[in-house]
Amino acid sequence: MLDWTDAVTGDPAEDVAGLAISVGAVAAVRIAEAAGFDRGGCARALQLARCDTLTLLSDRLRGIDDSPLPLLRAQLRRAWEPTPLDGPEGA
């Protein structure tokens, strides 16, 4: 950590959502469960990640954001990887 300028107290599911976007939903769920998240917390994190990726892509397509489309598509693909939480038993 370089400084505390942007540090906030918030929902840890946001951190797991960032993992899902960065490394994939399957890995993010595995990491979150190892850190003590229950299935509901993991499911909430996936929902956040998936909504965030759709919002980012929508902003790019409407000209509000200038992120590269290949990056946004990769993030979308990672966040929407099927996980055991997406099965019939769900969260």
Short mmCIF file of N, CA, C and O in Angstrom, two decimals:
data_model
loop_
_atom_site.label_atom_id
_atom_site.label_comp_id
_atom_site.label_asym_id
_atom_site.label_seq_id
_atom_site.Cartn_x
_atom_site.Cartn_y
_atom_site.Cartn_z
N MET A 1 0.85 -1.16 0.00
CA MET A 1 0.00 0.00 0.00
C MET A 1 0.90 1.23 0.00
O MET A 1 1.81 1.34 0.81
N LEU A 2 0.62 2.14 -0.89
CA LEU A 2 1.40 3.37 -0.98
C LEU A 2 0.88 4.45 -0.05
O LEU A 2 1.64 5.17 0.58
N ASP A 3 -0.41 4.60 0.00
CA ASP A 3 -1.02 5.57 0.89
C ASP A 3 -2.46 5.17 1.16
O ASP A 3 -2.96 4.21 0.61
N TRP A 4 -3.13 5.92 2.01
CA TRP A 4 -4.49 5.60 2.42
C TRP A 4 -5.52 6.50 1.75
O TRP A 4 -6.68 6.52 2.15
N THR A 5 -5.14 7.23 0.72
CA THR A 5 -6.01 8.20 0.09
C THR A 5 -7.34 7.60 -0.35
O THR A 5 -8.40 8.18 -0.12
N ASP A 6 -7.30 6.44 -1.00
CA ASP A 6 -8.51 5.85 -1.54
C ASP A 6 -9.05 4.70 -0.69
O ASP A 6 -9.94 3.98 -1.11
N ALA A 7 -8.51 4.53 0.51
CA ALA A 7 -8.95 3.43 1.37
C ALA A 7 -10.34 3.73 1.93
O ALA A 7 -10.64 4.85 2.32
N VAL A 8 -11.19 2.72 1.93
CA VAL A 8 -12.53 2.86 2.48
C VAL A 8 -12.90 1.57 3.21
O VAL A 8 -12.32 0.52 2.95
N THR A 9 -13.85 1.68 4.08
CA THR A 9 -14.44 0.49 4.69
C THR A 9 -15.65 0.16 3.84
O THR A 9 -16.53 1.00 3.64
N GLY A 10 -15.67 -1.04 3.31
CA GLY A 10 -16.77 -1.37 2.42
C GLY A 10 -17.07 -2.85 2.44
O GLY A 10 -16.57 -3.61 3.28
N ASP A 11 -17.86 -3.25 1.50
CA ASP A 11 -18.29 -4.63 1.37
C ASP A 11 -17.14 -5.46 0.80
O ASP A 11 -16.66 -5.19 -0.30
N PRO A 12 -16.68 -6.49 1.50
CA PRO A 12 -15.61 -7.33 0.98
C PRO A 12 -15.99 -8.03 -0.32
O PRO A 12 -15.12 -8.45 -1.08
N ALA A 13 -17.29 -8.15 -0.59
CA ALA A 13 -17.71 -8.75 -1.85
C ALA A 13 -17.22 -7.94 -3.04
O ALA A 13 -17.01 -8.49 -4.12
N GLU A 14 -16.99 -6.65 -2.85
CA GLU A 14 -16.44 -5.82 -3.93
C GLU A 14 -15.04 -6.29 -4.30
O GLU A 14 -14.66 -6.28 -5.48
N ASP A 15 -14.25 -6.69 -3.29
CA ASP A 15 -12.90 -7.19 -3.56
C ASP A 15 -12.95 -8.50 -4.33
O ASP A 15 -12.18 -8.72 -5.27
N VAL A 16 -13.86 -9.37 -3.94
CA VAL A 16 -14.01 -10.65 -4.63
C VAL A 16 -14.53 -10.42 -6.05
O VAL A 16 -14.12 -11.10 -6.99
N ALA A 17 -15.40 -9.44 -6.23
CA ALA A 17 -15.89 -9.11 -7.57
C ALA A 17 -14.73 -8.67 -8.46
O ALA A 17 -14.65 -9.05 -9.62
N GLY A 18 -13.83 -7.86 -7.90
CA GLY A 18 -12.64 -7.45 -8.65
C GLY A 18 -11.78 -8.64 -9.04
O GLY A 18 -11.23 -8.69 -10.14
N LEU A 19 -11.69 -9.62 -8.14
CA LEU A 19 -10.95 -10.84 -8.48
C LEU A 19 -11.62 -11.58 -9.63
O LEU A 19 -10.94 -12.07 -10.53
N ALA A 20 -12.94 -11.68 -9.59
CA ALA A 20 -13.66 -12.38 -10.66
C ALA A 20 -13.40 -11.73 -12.02
O ALA A 20 -13.21 -12.41 -13.02
N ILE A 21 -13.34 -10.42 -12.03
CA ILE A 21 -13.10 -9.69 -13.28
C ILE A 21 -11.65 -9.89 -13.73
O ILE A 21 -11.36 -10.00 -14.92
N SER A 22 -10.74 -9.99 -12.78
CA SER A 22 -9.32 -10.08 -13.09
C SER A 22 -8.83 -11.49 -13.39
O SER A 22 -8.07 -11.68 -14.35
N VAL A 23 -9.25 -12.45 -12.57
CA VAL A 23 -8.70 -13.80 -12.71
C VAL A 23 -9.74 -14.84 -13.09
O VAL A 23 -9.40 -15.99 -13.34
N GLY A 24 -11.00 -14.47 -13.08
CA GLY A 24 -12.06 -15.40 -13.43
C GLY A 24 -12.93 -15.75 -12.25
O GLY A 24 -12.49 -15.72 -11.09
N ALA A 25 -14.17 -16.07 -12.54
CA ALA A 25 -15.16 -16.35 -11.51
C ALA A 25 -14.81 -17.60 -10.71
O ALA A 25 -14.96 -17.63 -9.49
N VAL A 26 -14.34 -18.63 -11.39
CA VAL A 26 -14.03 -19.89 -10.70
C VAL A 26 -12.93 -19.67 -9.67
O VAL A 26 -13.05 -20.07 -8.51
N ALA A 27 -11.85 -19.02 -10.08
CA ALA A 27 -10.74 -18.76 -9.16
C ALA A 27 -11.18 -17.83 -8.03
O ALA A 27 -10.80 -18.02 -6.88
N ALA A 28 -11.98 -16.82 -8.35
CA ALA A 28 -12.44 -15.88 -7.32
C ALA A 28 -13.27 -16.57 -6.26
O ALA A 28 -13.11 -16.30 -5.07
N VAL A 29 -14.16 -17.47 -6.67
CA VAL A 29 -14.98 -18.21 -5.71
C VAL A 29 -14.09 -19.09 -4.84
O VAL A 29 -14.26 -19.16 -3.62
N ARG A 30 -13.13 -19.76 -5.46
CA ARG A 30 -12.22 -20.63 -4.70
C ARG A 30 -11.44 -19.82 -3.66
O ARG A 30 -11.32 -20.22 -2.50
N ILE A 31 -10.94 -18.65 -4.06
CA ILE A 31 -10.19 -17.78 -3.15
C ILE A 31 -11.10 -17.27 -2.03
O ILE A 31 -10.72 -17.26 -0.85
N ALA A 32 -12.30 -16.84 -2.40
CA ALA A 32 -13.23 -16.30 -1.40
C ALA A 32 -13.63 -17.37 -0.38
O ALA A 32 -13.70 -17.10 0.82
N GLU A 33 -13.88 -18.58 -0.86
CA GLU A 33 -14.24 -19.65 0.07
C GLU A 33 -13.07 -19.98 0.99
O GLU A 33 -13.27 -20.20 2.19
N ALA A 34 -11.84 -19.95 0.48
CA ALA A 34 -10.66 -20.19 1.31
C ALA A 34 -10.49 -19.09 2.35
O ALA A 34 -9.95 -19.31 3.43
N ALA A 35 -10.97 -17.88 2.03
CA ALA A 35 -10.89 -16.75 2.95
C ALA A 35 -12.04 -16.72 3.95
O ALA A 35 -12.10 -15.84 4.80
N GLY A 36 -12.97 -17.68 3.83
CA GLY A 36 -14.05 -17.76 4.79
C GLY A 36 -15.40 -17.24 4.34
O GLY A 36 -16.34 -17.18 5.13
N PHE A 37 -15.53 -16.86 3.07
CA PHE A 37 -16.83 -16.42 2.56
C PHE A 37 -17.78 -17.60 2.50
O PHE A 37 -17.38 -18.70 2.13
N ASP A 38 -19.05 -17.38 2.81
CA ASP A 38 -20.05 -18.41 2.62
C ASP A 38 -20.56 -18.34 1.18
O ASP A 38 -20.19 -17.44 0.42
N ARG A 39 -21.40 -19.29 0.82
CA ARG A 39 -21.91 -19.33 -0.57
C ARG A 39 -22.68 -18.06 -0.94
O ARG A 39 -22.61 -17.59 -2.05
N GLY A 40 -23.43 -17.52 0.03
CA GLY A 40 -24.19 -16.30 -0.24
C GLY A 40 -23.28 -15.12 -0.53
O GLY A 40 -23.55 -14.33 -1.43
N GLY A 41 -22.19 -15.00 0.22
CA GLY A 41 -21.23 -13.92 -0.03
C GLY A 41 -20.55 -14.07 -1.37
O GLY A 41 -20.33 -13.08 -2.09
N CYS A 42 -20.22 -15.31 -1.72
CA CYS A 42 -19.60 -15.56 -3.03
C CYS A 42 -20.58 -15.24 -4.15
O CYS A 42 -20.21 -14.63 -5.16
N ALA A 43 -21.83 -15.64 -3.99
CA ALA A 43 -22.85 -15.36 -5.01
C ALA A 43 -23.06 -13.86 -5.18
O ALA A 43 -23.19 -13.37 -6.31
N ARG A 44 -23.07 -13.12 -4.06
CA ARG A 44 -23.23 -11.67 -4.14
C ARG A 44 -22.04 -11.04 -4.88
O ARG A 44 -22.21 -10.14 -5.70
N ALA A 45 -20.84 -11.54 -4.62
CA ALA A 45 -19.65 -11.03 -5.30
C ALA A 45 -19.73 -11.28 -6.80
O ALA A 45 -19.39 -10.40 -7.61
N LEU A 46 -20.17 -12.47 -7.18
CA LEU A 46 -20.32 -12.76 -8.62
C LEU A 46 -21.35 -11.86 -9.26
O LEU A 46 -21.16 -11.39 -10.39
N GLN A 47 -22.45 -11.62 -8.56
CA GLN A 47 -23.47 -10.74 -9.10
C GLN A 47 -22.91 -9.33 -9.31
O GLN A 47 -23.15 -8.70 -10.34
N LEU A 48 -22.14 -8.85 -8.35
CA LEU A 48 -21.51 -7.52 -8.49
C LEU A 48 -20.57 -7.49 -9.70
O LEU A 48 -20.60 -6.54 -10.49
N ALA A 49 -19.74 -8.51 -9.82
CA ALA A 49 -18.78 -8.55 -10.93
C ALA A 49 -19.49 -8.57 -12.27
O ALA A 49 -19.12 -7.86 -13.21
N ARG A 50 -20.53 -9.37 -12.36
CA ARG A 50 -21.24 -9.51 -13.63
C ARG A 50 -21.99 -8.22 -13.99
O ARG A 50 -21.97 -7.81 -15.15
N CYS A 51 -22.59 -7.59 -13.01
CA CYS A 51 -23.24 -6.30 -13.27
C CYS A 51 -22.22 -5.23 -13.65
O CYS A 51 -22.45 -4.44 -14.57
N ASP A 52 -21.08 -5.21 -12.95
CA ASP A 52 -20.04 -4.22 -13.26
C ASP A 52 -19.54 -4.37 -14.69
O ASP A 52 -19.35 -3.39 -15.40
N THR A 53 -19.31 -5.63 -15.12
CA THR A 53 -18.78 -5.81 -16.48
C THR A 53 -19.80 -5.38 -17.53
O THR A 53 -19.42 -4.80 -18.55
N LEU A 54 -21.07 -5.64 -17.29
CA LEU A 54 -22.09 -5.20 -18.25
C LEU A 54 -22.19 -3.68 -18.29
O LEU A 54 -22.34 -3.08 -19.35
N THR A 55 -22.07 -3.04 -17.12
CA THR A 55 -22.11 -1.58 -17.06
C THR A 55 -20.92 -0.97 -17.78
O THR A 55 -21.07 -0.01 -18.54
N LEU A 56 -19.73 -1.53 -17.57
CA LEU A 56 -18.52 -1.02 -18.23
C LEU A 56 -18.63 -1.15 -19.75
O LEU A 56 -18.28 -0.23 -20.49
N LEU A 57 -19.10 -2.31 -20.21
CA LEU A 57 -19.25 -2.51 -21.65
C LEU A 57 -20.30 -1.57 -22.22
O LEU A 57 -20.11 -0.97 -23.28
N SER A 58 -21.40 -1.40 -21.51
CA SER A 58 -22.44 -0.47 -21.95
C SER A 58 -21.91 0.96 -22.05
O SER A 58 -22.19 1.66 -23.03
N ASP A 59 -21.16 1.38 -21.05
CA ASP A 59 -20.57 2.73 -21.09
C ASP A 59 -19.66 2.90 -22.30
O ASP A 59 -19.66 3.94 -22.96
N ARG A 60 -18.88 1.87 -22.61
CA ARG A 60 -17.97 1.94 -23.76
C ARG A 60 -18.77 2.03 -25.07
O ARG A 60 -18.45 2.84 -25.94
N LEU A 61 -19.79 1.23 -25.18
CA LEU A 61 -20.59 1.20 -26.41
C LEU A 61 -21.37 2.49 -26.61
O LEU A 61 -21.66 2.88 -27.73
N ARG A 62 -21.71 3.19 -25.50
CA ARG A 62 -22.42 4.46 -25.60
C ARG A 62 -21.48 5.65 -25.71
O ARG A 62 -21.91 6.79 -25.79
N GLY A 63 -20.16 5.38 -25.70
CA GLY A 63 -19.19 6.46 -25.85
C GLY A 63 -18.85 7.20 -24.57
O GLY A 63 -18.19 8.24 -24.61
N ILE A 64 -19.29 6.70 -23.43
CA ILE A 64 -19.02 7.34 -22.15
C ILE A 64 -17.62 6.98 -21.64
O ILE A 64 -17.01 7.73 -20.90
N ASP A 65 -17.12 5.83 -22.05
CA ASP A 65 -15.83 5.31 -21.59
C ASP A 65 -14.98 4.98 -22.81
O ASP A 65 -15.51 4.69 -23.87
N ASP A 66 -13.66 5.02 -22.65
CA ASP A 66 -12.80 4.71 -23.79
C ASP A 66 -11.92 3.49 -23.55
O ASP A 66 -10.89 3.31 -24.20
N SER A 67 -12.34 2.61 -22.64
CA SER A 67 -11.59 1.39 -22.39
C SER A 67 -11.56 0.55 -23.66
O SER A 67 -12.53 0.52 -24.42
N PRO A 68 -10.46 -0.16 -23.90
CA PRO A 68 -10.37 -0.99 -25.10
C PRO A 68 -11.40 -2.13 -25.07
O PRO A 68 -11.55 -2.81 -24.05
N LEU A 69 -12.10 -2.31 -26.17
CA LEU A 69 -13.12 -3.36 -26.25
C LEU A 69 -12.56 -4.75 -25.95
O LEU A 69 -13.21 -5.54 -25.26
N PRO A 70 -11.35 -5.10 -26.46
CA PRO A 70 -10.84 -6.44 -26.13
C PRO A 70 -10.68 -6.66 -24.62
O PRO A 70 -10.95 -7.75 -24.12
N LEU A 71 -10.27 -5.64 -23.89
CA LEU A 71 -10.14 -5.75 -22.44
C LEU A 71 -11.51 -5.96 -21.81
O LEU A 71 -11.69 -6.83 -20.95
N LEU A 72 -12.49 -5.17 -22.22
CA LEU A 72 -13.83 -5.29 -21.65
C LEU A 72 -14.44 -6.66 -21.95
O LEU A 72 -15.09 -7.25 -21.09
N ARG A 73 -14.21 -7.15 -23.15
CA ARG A 73 -14.73 -8.48 -23.50
C ARG A 73 -14.07 -9.57 -22.67
O ARG A 73 -14.73 -10.51 -22.23
N ALA A 74 -12.76 -9.44 -22.43
CA ALA A 74 -12.05 -10.42 -21.61
C ALA A 74 -12.56 -10.38 -20.17
O ALA A 74 -12.77 -11.43 -19.55
N GLN A 75 -12.79 -9.19 -19.64
CA GLN A 75 -13.31 -9.07 -18.28
C GLN A 75 -14.71 -9.68 -18.19
O GLN A 75 -15.03 -10.38 -17.22
N LEU A 76 -15.52 -9.42 -19.18
CA LEU A 76 -16.87 -9.98 -19.23
C LEU A 76 -16.81 -11.51 -19.25
O LEU A 76 -17.51 -12.18 -18.49
N ARG A 77 -15.94 -12.06 -20.09
CA ARG A 77 -15.80 -13.51 -20.21
C ARG A 77 -15.34 -14.12 -18.88
O ARG A 77 -15.88 -15.14 -18.44
N ARG A 78 -14.39 -13.47 -18.21
CA ARG A 78 -13.90 -14.01 -16.93
C ARG A 78 -14.98 -13.97 -15.86
O ARG A 78 -15.15 -14.92 -15.10
N ALA A 79 -15.69 -12.84 -15.76
CA ALA A 79 -16.71 -12.70 -14.71
C ALA A 79 -17.89 -13.65 -14.92
O ALA A 79 -18.54 -14.06 -13.95
N TRP A 80 -18.17 -13.99 -16.16
CA TRP A 80 -19.33 -14.83 -16.46
C TRP A 80 -18.97 -16.30 -16.61
O TRP A 80 -19.80 -17.10 -17.05
N GLU A 81 -17.75 -16.69 -16.21
CA GLU A 81 -17.43 -18.12 -16.21
C GLU A 81 -18.45 -18.85 -15.34
O GLU A 81 -18.78 -18.38 -14.25
N PRO A 82 -18.93 -20.00 -15.79
CA PRO A 82 -19.85 -20.76 -14.94
C PRO A 82 -19.10 -21.31 -13.72
O PRO A 82 -17.97 -21.76 -13.82
N THR A 83 -19.75 -21.23 -12.58
CA THR A 83 -19.18 -21.76 -11.34
C THR A 83 -20.18 -22.73 -10.73
O THR A 83 -21.34 -22.77 -11.17
N PRO A 84 -19.77 -23.48 -9.72
CA PRO A 84 -20.73 -24.34 -9.05
C PRO A 84 -21.92 -23.57 -8.46
O PRO A 84 -23.00 -24.13 -8.30
N LEU A 85 -21.74 -22.28 -8.22
CA LEU A 85 -22.84 -21.47 -7.70
C LEU A 85 -23.92 -21.24 -8.74
O LEU A 85 -25.04 -20.86 -8.42
N ASP A 86 -23.58 -21.45 -10.02
CA ASP A 86 -24.54 -21.23 -11.10
C ASP A 86 -25.35 -22.49 -11.42
O ASP A 86 -26.23 -22.45 -12.25
N GLY A 87 -25.03 -23.59 -10.75
CA GLY A 87 -25.73 -24.85 -11.01
C GLY A 87 -27.14 -24.84 -10.46
O GLY A 87 -27.62 -23.84 -9.91
N PRO A 88 -27.82 -25.95 -10.60
CA PRO A 88 -29.21 -26.04 -10.15
C PRO A 88 -29.39 -25.79 -8.65
O PRO A 88 -30.41 -25.29 -8.22
N GLU A 89 -28.36 -26.10 -7.87
CA GLU A 89 -28.47 -25.88 -6.43
C GLU A 89 -28.25 -24.42 -6.08
O GLU A 89 -28.76 -23.92 -5.09
N GLY A 90 -27.44 -23.71 -6.89
CA GLY A 90 -27.22 -22.28 -6.72
C GLY A 90 -26.65 -21.90 -5.37
O GLY A 90 -26.00 -22.69 -4.71
N ALA A 91 -26.91 -20.66 -4.98
CA ALA A 91 -26.33 -20.14 -3.74
C ALA A 91 -27.19 -20.43 -2.55
O ALA A 91 -28.35 -20.41 -2.54
#
